[in-house]
mmCIF file of C-alpha atoms in Angstrom:
data_model
loop_
_atom_site.group_PDB
_atom_site.id
_atom_site.type_symbol
_atom_site.label_atom_id
_atom_site.label_comp_id
_atom_site.label_asym_id
_atom_site.label_seq_id
_atom_site.Cartn_x
_atom_site.Cartn_y
_atom_site.Cartn_z
ATOM 1 C CA UNK A 1 -25.362 13.311 -21.870
ATOM 2 C CA UNK A 2 -21.906 12.946 -20.317
ATOM 3 C CA UNK A 3 -20.841 10.633 -17.520
ATOM 4 C CA UNK A 4 -20.603 13.678 -15.235
ATOM 5 C CA UNK A 5 -24.306 14.463 -15.776
ATOM 6 C CA UNK A 6 -25.233 10.861 -15.060
ATOM 7 C CA UNK A 7 -23.157 10.876 -11.861
ATOM 8 C CA UNK A 8 -24.759 14.114 -10.634
ATOM 9 C CA UNK A 9 -28.204 12.773 -11.489
ATOM 10 C CA UNK A 10 -27.650 9.570 -9.509
ATOM 11 C CA UNK A 11 -26.410 11.563 -6.503
ATOM 12 C CA UNK A 12 -29.431 13.879 -6.592
ATOM 13 C CA UNK A 13 -31.785 10.919 -6.929
ATOM 14 C CA UNK A 14 -30.185 9.248 -3.899
ATOM 15 C CA UNK A 15 -30.557 12.434 -1.839
ATOM 16 C CA UNK A 16 -34.231 12.830 -2.757
ATOM 17 C CA UNK A 17 -35.025 9.162 -2.068
ATOM 18 C CA UNK A 18 -32.904 8.745 1.065
ATOM 19 C CA UNK A 19 -35.835 8.517 3.517
ATOM 20 C CA UNK A 20 -37.786 5.714 1.760
ATOM 21 C CA UNK A 21 -34.509 3.934 0.984
ATOM 22 C CA UNK A 22 -33.474 4.023 4.653
ATOM 23 C CA UNK A 23 -36.891 2.744 5.706
ATOM 24 C CA UNK A 24 -36.697 -0.105 3.200
ATOM 25 C CA UNK A 25 -33.177 -1.117 4.309
ATOM 26 C CA UNK A 26 -34.161 -1.225 7.988
ATOM 27 C CA UNK A 27 -36.807 -3.850 7.230
ATOM 28 C CA UNK A 28 -34.154 -6.397 6.198
ATOM 29 C CA UNK A 29 -31.357 -7.084 8.720
ATOM 30 C CA UNK A 30 -28.967 -8.605 6.171
ATOM 31 C CA UNK A 31 -29.479 -5.695 3.812
ATOM 32 C CA UNK A 32 -28.841 -3.317 6.711
ATOM 33 C CA UNK A 33 -25.567 -5.109 7.438
ATOM 34 C CA UNK A 34 -24.594 -4.881 3.782
ATOM 35 C CA UNK A 35 -25.434 -1.171 3.713
ATOM 36 C CA UNK A 36 -23.300 -0.593 6.809
ATOM 37 C CA UNK A 37 -20.309 -2.387 5.291
ATOM 38 C CA UNK A 38 -20.755 -0.543 2.000
ATOM 39 C CA UNK A 39 -20.939 2.863 3.689
ATOM 40 C CA UNK A 40 -17.957 2.091 5.913
ATOM 41 C CA UNK A 41 -15.701 1.090 3.025
ATOM 42 C CA UNK A 42 -16.864 3.935 0.781
ATOM 43 C CA UNK A 43 -16.600 6.716 3.378
ATOM 44 C CA UNK A 44 -13.172 5.581 4.597
ATOM 45 C CA UNK A 45 -11.758 5.351 1.084
ATOM 46 C CA UNK A 46 -13.233 8.515 -0.440
ATOM 47 C CA UNK A 47 -10.754 11.060 1.038
ATOM 48 C CA UNK A 48 -7.808 9.047 -0.284
ATOM 49 C CA UNK A 49 -9.514 8.662 -3.643
ATOM 50 C CA UNK A 50 -10.017 12.424 -3.935
ATOM 51 C CA UNK A 51 -6.426 13.100 -2.868
ATOM 52 C CA UNK A 52 -5.147 10.576 -5.392
ATOM 53 C CA UNK A 53 -7.214 12.156 -8.159
ATOM 54 C CA UNK A 54 -5.824 15.605 -7.312
ATOM 55 C CA UNK A 55 -2.257 14.304 -7.404
ATOM 56 C CA UNK A 56 -2.899 12.444 -10.654
ATOM 57 C CA UNK A 57 -4.313 15.574 -12.282
ATOM 58 C CA UNK A 58 -1.303 17.580 -11.156
ATOM 59 C CA UNK A 59 1.085 15.041 -12.648
ATOM 60 C CA UNK A 60 -0.895 15.083 -15.904
ATOM 61 C CA UNK A 61 -0.692 18.861 -16.106
ATOM 62 C CA UNK A 62 2.875 19.520 -14.996
ATOM 63 C CA UNK A 63 5.012 16.418 -15.653
ATOM 64 C CA UNK A 64 5.527 15.236 -19.230
ATOM 65 C CA UNK A 65 6.945 11.874 -20.363
ATOM 66 C CA UNK A 66 9.819 13.706 -22.079
ATOM 67 C CA UNK A 67 10.914 15.049 -18.694
ATOM 68 C CA UNK A 68 10.877 11.536 -17.250
ATOM 69 C CA UNK A 69 12.877 10.216 -20.192
ATOM 70 C CA UNK A 70 15.572 12.870 -19.744
ATOM 71 C CA UNK A 71 16.140 11.941 -16.094
ATOM 72 C CA UNK A 72 16.538 8.233 -16.844
ATOM 73 C CA UNK A 73 20.175 7.104 -16.964
ATOM 74 C CA UNK A 74 21.615 5.244 -19.918
ATOM 75 C CA UNK A 75 22.405 2.171 -17.813
ATOM 76 C CA UNK A 76 19.540 -0.302 -18.154
ATOM 77 C CA UNK A 77 19.639 -1.607 -14.583
ATOM 78 C CA UNK A 78 19.747 1.889 -13.113
ATOM 79 C CA UNK A 79 16.917 3.009 -15.423
ATOM 80 C CA UNK A 80 14.714 0.132 -14.244
ATOM 81 C CA UNK A 81 15.408 1.044 -10.612
ATOM 82 C CA UNK A 82 14.647 4.734 -11.132
ATOM 83 C CA UNK A 83 11.535 3.885 -13.137
ATOM 84 C CA UNK A 84 10.270 1.767 -10.240
ATOM 85 C CA UNK A 85 11.111 4.328 -7.564
ATOM 86 C CA UNK A 86 9.485 7.086 -9.629
ATOM 87 C CA UNK A 87 6.162 5.689 -8.439
ATOM 88 C CA UNK A 88 6.904 7.269 -5.066
ATOM 89 C CA UNK A 89 7.821 10.677 -6.459
ATOM 90 C CA UNK A 90 5.182 10.777 -9.212
ATOM 91 C CA UNK A 91 2.055 9.177 -7.799
ATOM 92 C CA UNK A 92 -0.945 8.800 -10.046
ATOM 93 C CA UNK A 93 -3.682 6.432 -11.104
ATOM 94 C CA UNK A 94 -3.330 3.340 -13.248
ATOM 95 C CA UNK A 95 -5.045 4.936 -16.243
ATOM 96 C CA UNK A 96 -2.672 7.886 -16.083
ATOM 97 C CA UNK A 97 0.412 5.678 -15.923
ATOM 98 C CA UNK A 98 -0.427 3.771 -19.115
ATOM 99 C CA UNK A 99 -0.053 6.667 -21.602
ATOM 100 C CA UNK A 100 3.071 7.925 -19.805
ATOM 101 C CA UNK A 101 4.603 4.453 -20.037
ATOM 102 C CA UNK A 102 3.669 4.378 -23.721
ATOM 103 C CA UNK A 103 5.636 7.565 -24.306
ATOM 104 C CA UNK A 104 8.662 6.066 -22.524
ATOM 105 C CA UNK A 105 8.378 3.028 -24.809
ATOM 106 C CA UNK A 106 8.416 5.346 -27.808
ATOM 107 C CA UNK A 107 11.634 6.898 -26.462
ATOM 108 C CA UNK A 108 13.299 3.483 -26.247
ATOM 109 C CA UNK A 109 12.967 2.992 -22.485
ATOM 110 C CA UNK A 110 10.719 -0.085 -22.451
ATOM 111 C CA UNK A 111 12.093 -1.780 -19.331
ATOM 112 C CA UNK A 112 11.981 1.433 -17.294
ATOM 113 C CA UNK A 113 8.493 2.118 -18.673
ATOM 114 C CA UNK A 114 7.177 -1.187 -17.316
ATOM 115 C CA UNK A 115 8.709 -0.709 -13.879
ATOM 116 C CA UNK A 116 7.207 2.795 -13.839
ATOM 117 C CA UNK A 117 3.827 1.504 -15.045
ATOM 118 C CA UNK A 118 3.607 -1.021 -12.209
ATOM 119 C CA UNK A 119 4.980 1.131 -9.407
ATOM 120 C CA UNK A 120 2.952 4.314 -9.934
ATOM 121 C CA UNK A 121 -0.404 3.024 -8.630
ATOM 122 C CA UNK A 122 1.135 0.708 -6.031
ATOM 123 C CA UNK A 123 3.791 2.466 -3.946
ATOM 124 C CA UNK A 124 2.831 6.122 -4.043
ATOM 125 C CA UNK A 125 2.369 7.926 -0.689
ATOM 126 C CA UNK A 126 -1.424 8.167 -0.990
ATOM 127 C CA UNK A 127 -1.757 4.393 -1.359
ATOM 128 C CA UNK A 128 0.661 3.648 1.474
ATOM 129 C CA UNK A 129 -1.070 6.059 3.864
ATOM 130 C CA UNK A 130 -4.446 4.586 2.922
ATOM 131 C CA UNK A 131 -3.082 1.119 3.691
ATOM 132 C CA UNK A 132 -1.848 2.302 7.097
ATOM 133 C CA UNK A 133 -5.264 3.767 7.895
ATOM 134 C CA UNK A 134 -7.089 0.641 6.715
ATOM 135 C CA UNK A 135 -4.840 -1.635 8.806
ATOM 136 C CA UNK A 136 -4.206 0.243 12.086
ATOM 137 C CA UNK A 137 -1.673 -1.457 14.311
ATOM 138 C CA UNK A 138 -0.273 -3.464 11.380
ATOM 139 C CA UNK A 139 2.727 -1.492 10.046
ATOM 140 C CA UNK A 140 3.991 -4.705 8.486
ATOM 141 C CA UNK A 141 1.165 -4.490 5.926
ATOM 142 C CA UNK A 142 2.446 -1.137 4.682
ATOM 143 C CA UNK A 143 6.047 -2.358 4.490
ATOM 144 C CA UNK A 144 4.991 -5.605 2.814
ATOM 145 C CA UNK A 145 2.834 -3.820 0.264
ATOM 146 C CA UNK A 146 5.659 -1.444 -0.601
ATOM 147 C CA UNK A 147 8.261 -4.208 -0.857
ATOM 148 C CA UNK A 148 6.052 -6.636 -2.780
ATOM 149 C CA UNK A 149 4.824 -4.021 -5.254
ATOM 150 C CA UNK A 150 8.265 -2.523 -5.862
ATOM 151 C CA UNK A 151 9.753 -5.985 -6.322
ATOM 152 C CA UNK A 152 7.025 -6.785 -8.860
ATOM 153 C CA UNK A 153 7.813 -3.616 -10.811
ATOM 154 C CA UNK A 154 11.564 -4.227 -10.819
ATOM 155 C CA UNK A 155 11.291 -7.910 -11.738
ATOM 156 C CA UNK A 156 8.944 -7.176 -14.638
ATOM 157 C CA UNK A 157 11.275 -4.444 -15.882
ATOM 158 C CA UNK A 158 14.214 -6.856 -15.708
ATOM 159 C CA UNK A 159 12.251 -9.594 -17.500
ATOM 160 C CA UNK A 160 11.378 -7.219 -20.323
ATOM 161 C CA UNK A 161 14.997 -6.136 -20.576
ATOM 162 C CA UNK A 162 16.039 -9.776 -20.944
ATOM 163 C CA UNK A 163 13.202 -11.364 -22.905
ATOM 164 C CA UNK A 164 11.024 -8.546 -24.288
ATOM 165 C CA UNK A 165 10.613 -8.012 -28.031
ATOM 166 C CA UNK A 166 9.785 -4.621 -29.594
ATOM 167 C CA UNK A 167 7.642 -6.461 -32.154
ATOM 168 C CA UNK A 168 5.140 -7.258 -29.392
ATOM 169 C CA UNK A 169 4.313 -3.552 -29.034
ATOM 170 C CA UNK A 170 2.235 -1.817 -31.697
ATOM 171 C CA UNK A 171 3.965 1.030 -33.498
ATOM 172 C CA UNK A 172 1.648 3.724 -32.147
ATOM 173 C CA UNK A 173 -0.732 3.873 -29.154
ATOM 174 C CA UNK A 174 -4.405 4.237 -29.935
ATOM 175 C CA UNK A 175 -5.122 7.014 -27.509
ATOM 176 C CA UNK A 176 -6.325 5.679 -24.194
ATOM 177 C CA UNK A 177 -4.593 8.517 -22.429
ATOM 178 C CA UNK A 178 -6.546 11.448 -21.078
ATOM 179 C CA UNK A 179 -3.730 13.693 -20.052
ATOM 180 C CA UNK A 180 -3.158 15.807 -23.103
ATOM 181 C CA UNK A 181 -5.248 17.554 -25.699
ATOM 182 C CA UNK A 182 -3.741 19.764 -28.364
ATOM 183 C CA UNK A 183 -3.955 23.404 -27.362
ATOM 184 C CA UNK A 184 -5.138 22.660 -23.834
ATOM 185 C CA UNK A 185 -3.872 24.770 -20.971
ATOM 186 C CA UNK A 186 -2.454 23.161 -17.867
ATOM 187 C CA UNK A 187 -5.620 24.054 -15.994
ATOM 188 C CA UNK A 188 -7.745 22.340 -18.624
ATOM 189 C CA UNK A 189 -5.497 19.268 -18.603
ATOM 190 C CA UNK A 190 -5.706 19.110 -14.802
ATOM 191 C CA UNK A 191 -9.493 19.467 -14.803
ATOM 192 C CA UNK A 192 -10.028 16.856 -17.507
ATOM 193 C CA UNK A 193 -7.617 14.344 -15.957
ATOM 194 C CA UNK A 194 -9.087 14.826 -12.470
ATOM 195 C CA UNK A 195 -12.669 14.539 -13.738
ATOM 196 C CA UNK A 196 -11.875 11.417 -15.750
ATOM 197 C CA UNK A 197 -10.010 9.741 -12.890
ATOM 198 C CA UNK A 198 -12.636 10.642 -10.286
ATOM 199 C CA UNK A 199 -15.492 9.196 -12.322
ATOM 200 C CA UNK A 200 -13.572 6.079 -13.304
ATOM 201 C CA UNK A 201 -12.013 5.393 -9.912
ATOM 202 C CA UNK A 202 -15.228 6.339 -8.124
ATOM 203 C CA UNK A 203 -17.206 3.828 -10.150
ATOM 204 C CA UNK A 204 -14.766 1.060 -9.269
ATOM 205 C CA UNK A 205 -14.863 2.137 -5.613
ATOM 206 C CA UNK A 206 -18.636 1.738 -5.641
ATOM 207 C CA UNK A 207 -18.263 -1.727 -7.172
ATOM 208 C CA UNK A 208 -15.570 -2.629 -4.652
ATOM 209 C CA UNK A 209 -17.632 -1.456 -1.678
ATOM 210 C CA UNK A 210 -20.626 -3.366 -3.045
ATOM 211 C CA UNK A 211 -18.473 -6.478 -3.455
ATOM 212 C CA UNK A 212 -17.226 -6.155 0.131
ATOM 213 C CA UNK A 213 -20.817 -5.851 1.352
ATOM 214 C CA UNK A 214 -21.907 -8.846 -0.726
ATOM 215 C CA UNK A 215 -19.024 -10.954 0.562
ATOM 216 C CA UNK A 216 -20.147 -10.220 4.116
ATOM 217 C CA UNK A 217 -23.786 -11.185 3.709
ATOM 218 C CA UNK A 218 -23.857 -13.703 0.855
ATOM 219 C CA UNK A 219 -20.776 -15.846 1.493
ATOM 220 C CA UNK A 220 -21.302 -18.289 4.380
ATOM 221 C CA UNK A 221 -18.890 -18.082 7.302
ATOM 222 C CA UNK A 222 -17.840 -21.680 6.589
ATOM 223 C CA UNK A 223 -16.272 -20.525 3.295
ATOM 224 C CA UNK A 224 -14.065 -18.031 5.130
ATOM 225 C CA UNK A 225 -13.203 -20.668 7.710
ATOM 226 C CA UNK A 226 -12.195 -23.052 4.935
ATOM 227 C CA UNK A 227 -10.070 -20.434 3.193
ATOM 228 C CA UNK A 228 -8.476 -19.338 6.471
ATOM 229 C CA UNK A 229 -7.425 -22.925 7.068
ATOM 230 C CA UNK A 230 -5.883 -23.301 3.593
ATOM 231 C CA UNK A 231 -3.376 -20.510 3.149
ATOM 232 C CA UNK A 232 -2.308 -21.342 -0.411
ATOM 233 C CA UNK A 233 -5.908 -21.598 -1.586
ATOM 234 C CA UNK A 234 -6.822 -18.285 0.047
ATOM 235 C CA UNK A 235 -3.853 -16.584 -1.642
ATOM 236 C CA UNK A 236 -4.927 -17.849 -5.070
ATOM 237 C CA UNK A 237 -8.582 -16.933 -4.517
ATOM 238 C CA UNK A 238 -7.833 -13.380 -3.391
ATOM 239 C CA UNK A 239 -5.300 -12.886 -6.192
ATOM 240 C CA UNK A 240 -7.954 -13.826 -8.762
ATOM 241 C CA UNK A 241 -10.499 -11.660 -6.943
ATOM 242 C CA UNK A 242 -8.140 -8.676 -7.235
ATOM 243 C CA UNK A 243 -7.966 -9.185 -11.008
ATOM 244 C CA UNK A 244 -11.747 -9.420 -11.362
ATOM 245 C CA UNK A 245 -12.728 -6.545 -9.066
ATOM 246 C CA UNK A 246 -10.269 -4.079 -10.693
ATOM 247 C CA UNK A 247 -10.340 -1.714 -7.721
ATOM 248 C CA UNK A 248 -8.693 1.695 -7.522
ATOM 249 C CA UNK A 249 -5.407 1.394 -5.626
ATOM 250 C CA UNK A 250 -6.324 4.305 -3.339
ATOM 251 C CA UNK A 251 -9.359 2.358 -2.108
ATOM 252 C CA UNK A 252 -8.490 -1.344 -2.310
ATOM 253 C CA UNK A 253 -6.924 -1.445 1.167
ATOM 254 C CA UNK A 254 -10.288 -0.718 2.768
ATOM 255 C CA UNK A 255 -11.923 -3.551 0.844
ATOM 256 C CA UNK A 256 -9.103 -5.885 1.913
ATOM 257 C CA UNK A 257 -9.445 -4.735 5.523
ATOM 258 C CA UNK A 258 -13.149 -5.610 5.433
ATOM 259 C CA UNK A 259 -12.227 -9.290 4.809
ATOM 260 C CA UNK A 260 -11.274 -9.609 8.464
ATOM 261 C CA UNK A 261 -12.058 -13.334 8.622
ATOM 262 C CA UNK A 262 -9.084 -14.097 6.357
ATOM 263 C CA UNK A 263 -5.383 -14.030 7.304
ATOM 264 C CA UNK A 264 -3.270 -10.974 6.543
ATOM 265 C CA UNK A 265 -1.043 -12.750 4.022
ATOM 266 C CA UNK A 266 -3.687 -13.434 1.330
ATOM 267 C CA UNK A 267 -5.072 -9.934 1.824
ATOM 268 C CA UNK A 268 -1.574 -8.565 1.256
ATOM 269 C CA UNK A 269 -1.322 -10.531 -1.999
ATOM 270 C CA UNK A 270 -4.693 -9.033 -2.970
ATOM 271 C CA UNK A 271 -3.178 -5.551 -2.518
ATOM 272 C CA UNK A 272 -0.036 -6.356 -4.517
ATOM 273 C CA UNK A 273 -1.807 -8.047 -7.432
ATOM 274 C CA UNK A 274 -4.656 -5.549 -7.899
ATOM 275 C CA UNK A 275 -2.671 -2.468 -8.991
ATOM 276 C CA UNK A 276 -0.400 -4.620 -11.169
ATOM 277 C CA UNK A 277 -2.904 -6.579 -13.224
ATOM 278 C CA UNK A 278 -6.689 -6.553 -13.500
ATOM 279 C CA UNK A 279 -9.330 -6.700 -16.221
ATOM 280 C CA UNK A 280 -9.436 -2.916 -16.622
ATOM 281 C CA UNK A 281 -5.668 -2.620 -16.991
ATOM 282 C CA UNK A 282 -5.554 -5.528 -19.423
ATOM 283 C CA UNK A 283 -8.033 -3.745 -21.683
ATOM 284 C CA UNK A 284 -6.099 -0.469 -21.532
ATOM 285 C CA UNK A 285 -2.757 -2.160 -22.145
ATOM 286 C CA UNK A 286 -4.130 -4.134 -25.091
ATOM 287 C CA UNK A 287 -5.399 -0.924 -26.649
ATOM 288 C CA UNK A 288 -2.264 1.101 -25.944
ATOM 289 C CA UNK A 289 0.546 -1.420 -26.456
ATOM 290 C CA UNK A 290 -1.182 -4.089 -28.522
ATOM 291 C CA UNK A 291 -2.784 -7.449 -27.853
ATOM 292 C CA UNK A 292 0.472 -9.363 -28.398
ATOM 293 C CA UNK A 293 1.996 -7.386 -25.541
ATOM 294 C CA UNK A 294 -0.996 -7.668 -23.189
ATOM 295 C CA UNK A 295 -1.453 -11.441 -23.504
ATOM 296 C CA UNK A 296 2.194 -11.923 -22.490
ATOM 297 C CA UNK A 297 2.506 -9.142 -19.949
ATOM 298 C CA UNK A 298 -0.668 -9.725 -17.905
ATOM 299 C CA UNK A 299 -0.221 -13.443 -17.043
ATOM 300 C CA UNK A 300 3.485 -12.973 -16.297
ATOM 301 C CA UNK A 301 2.739 -9.973 -14.088
ATOM 302 C CA UNK A 302 0.081 -11.978 -12.241
ATOM 303 C CA UNK A 303 2.526 -14.761 -11.384
ATOM 304 C CA UNK A 304 5.317 -12.350 -10.429
ATOM 305 C CA UNK A 305 2.968 -10.252 -8.266
ATOM 306 C CA UNK A 306 1.638 -13.317 -6.432
ATOM 307 C CA UNK A 307 5.168 -14.581 -5.730
ATOM 308 C CA UNK A 308 6.555 -11.170 -4.707
ATOM 309 C CA UNK A 309 3.498 -10.411 -2.580
ATOM 310 C CA UNK A 310 3.713 -13.783 -0.845
ATOM 311 C CA UNK A 311 7.437 -13.465 -0.122
ATOM 312 C CA UNK A 312 7.061 -9.885 1.142
ATOM 313 C CA UNK A 313 4.111 -10.950 3.267
ATOM 314 C CA UNK A 314 5.998 -13.830 4.817
ATOM 315 C CA UNK A 315 8.853 -11.475 5.688
ATOM 316 C CA UNK A 316 6.824 -8.615 7.144
ATOM 317 C CA UNK A 317 3.556 -10.104 8.430
ATOM 318 C CA UNK A 318 4.210 -13.854 8.555
ATOM 319 C CA UNK A 319 1.780 -16.613 7.621
ATOM 320 C CA UNK A 320 -1.197 -15.041 9.347
#
């Protein structure tokens, strides 16, 4: 039985049992509040998730890593910049960016590959529009997310160019990509990539919406008050939370928006750190590039993302 069958089965079960489930939820006020928060986050994020999956599938089917390598200039600095900005022109999911970045590594463009890897899920139009919708009346959040995420991508590319060692990367990826299958047509590649991304990203959206609901009903208000009064602590806590939750970048803005008791700055750091480094990405990177690479790349990316997100937040939204 495939994951698609399981997903369809769960949906059908929920539809059949919706009346008794609704009756049960209404009997418990806190559970009703949690259900409301969950539904709000999930429904708001779903259209952007679907759009992101469609774009990701299109990139998988029509844009190959060899094409990206040919457009990269020979100058290292320029290649890093173009690799970072490519996240705007070639939006896709985190899992799709990893195998593409691996191919760029194989073509000798490691620094550009890392800037591309970090920018794709963070600064693409779908993510930025979702952030604008999640934070209405706060255009500074969109600008700060773009600036902080792009800065993270460029800094990590520059650090690899200066300090990176090819020996840290395994000679050949072990196949965590889902974009290509020998003999597959473009339609088949699109369908497989979109199906894979929808199921994976959808599962993390469910977990993220559930986490947002749990944070509302299980965490006492005094905890939020304490964090709101200690800006540095709240930044660290939300940065770690972003790593643990491993949310899809098309949906994380709605989870961050639900944490309305906290200042904007730590929530901005949450949005910059999440697409750059989390437990899911660490596992994929360890399998694709090697453990020696992942154990160096992930902690460094975490620190760089926190610093870049904080600086961008202070510039665009202030300490609030």
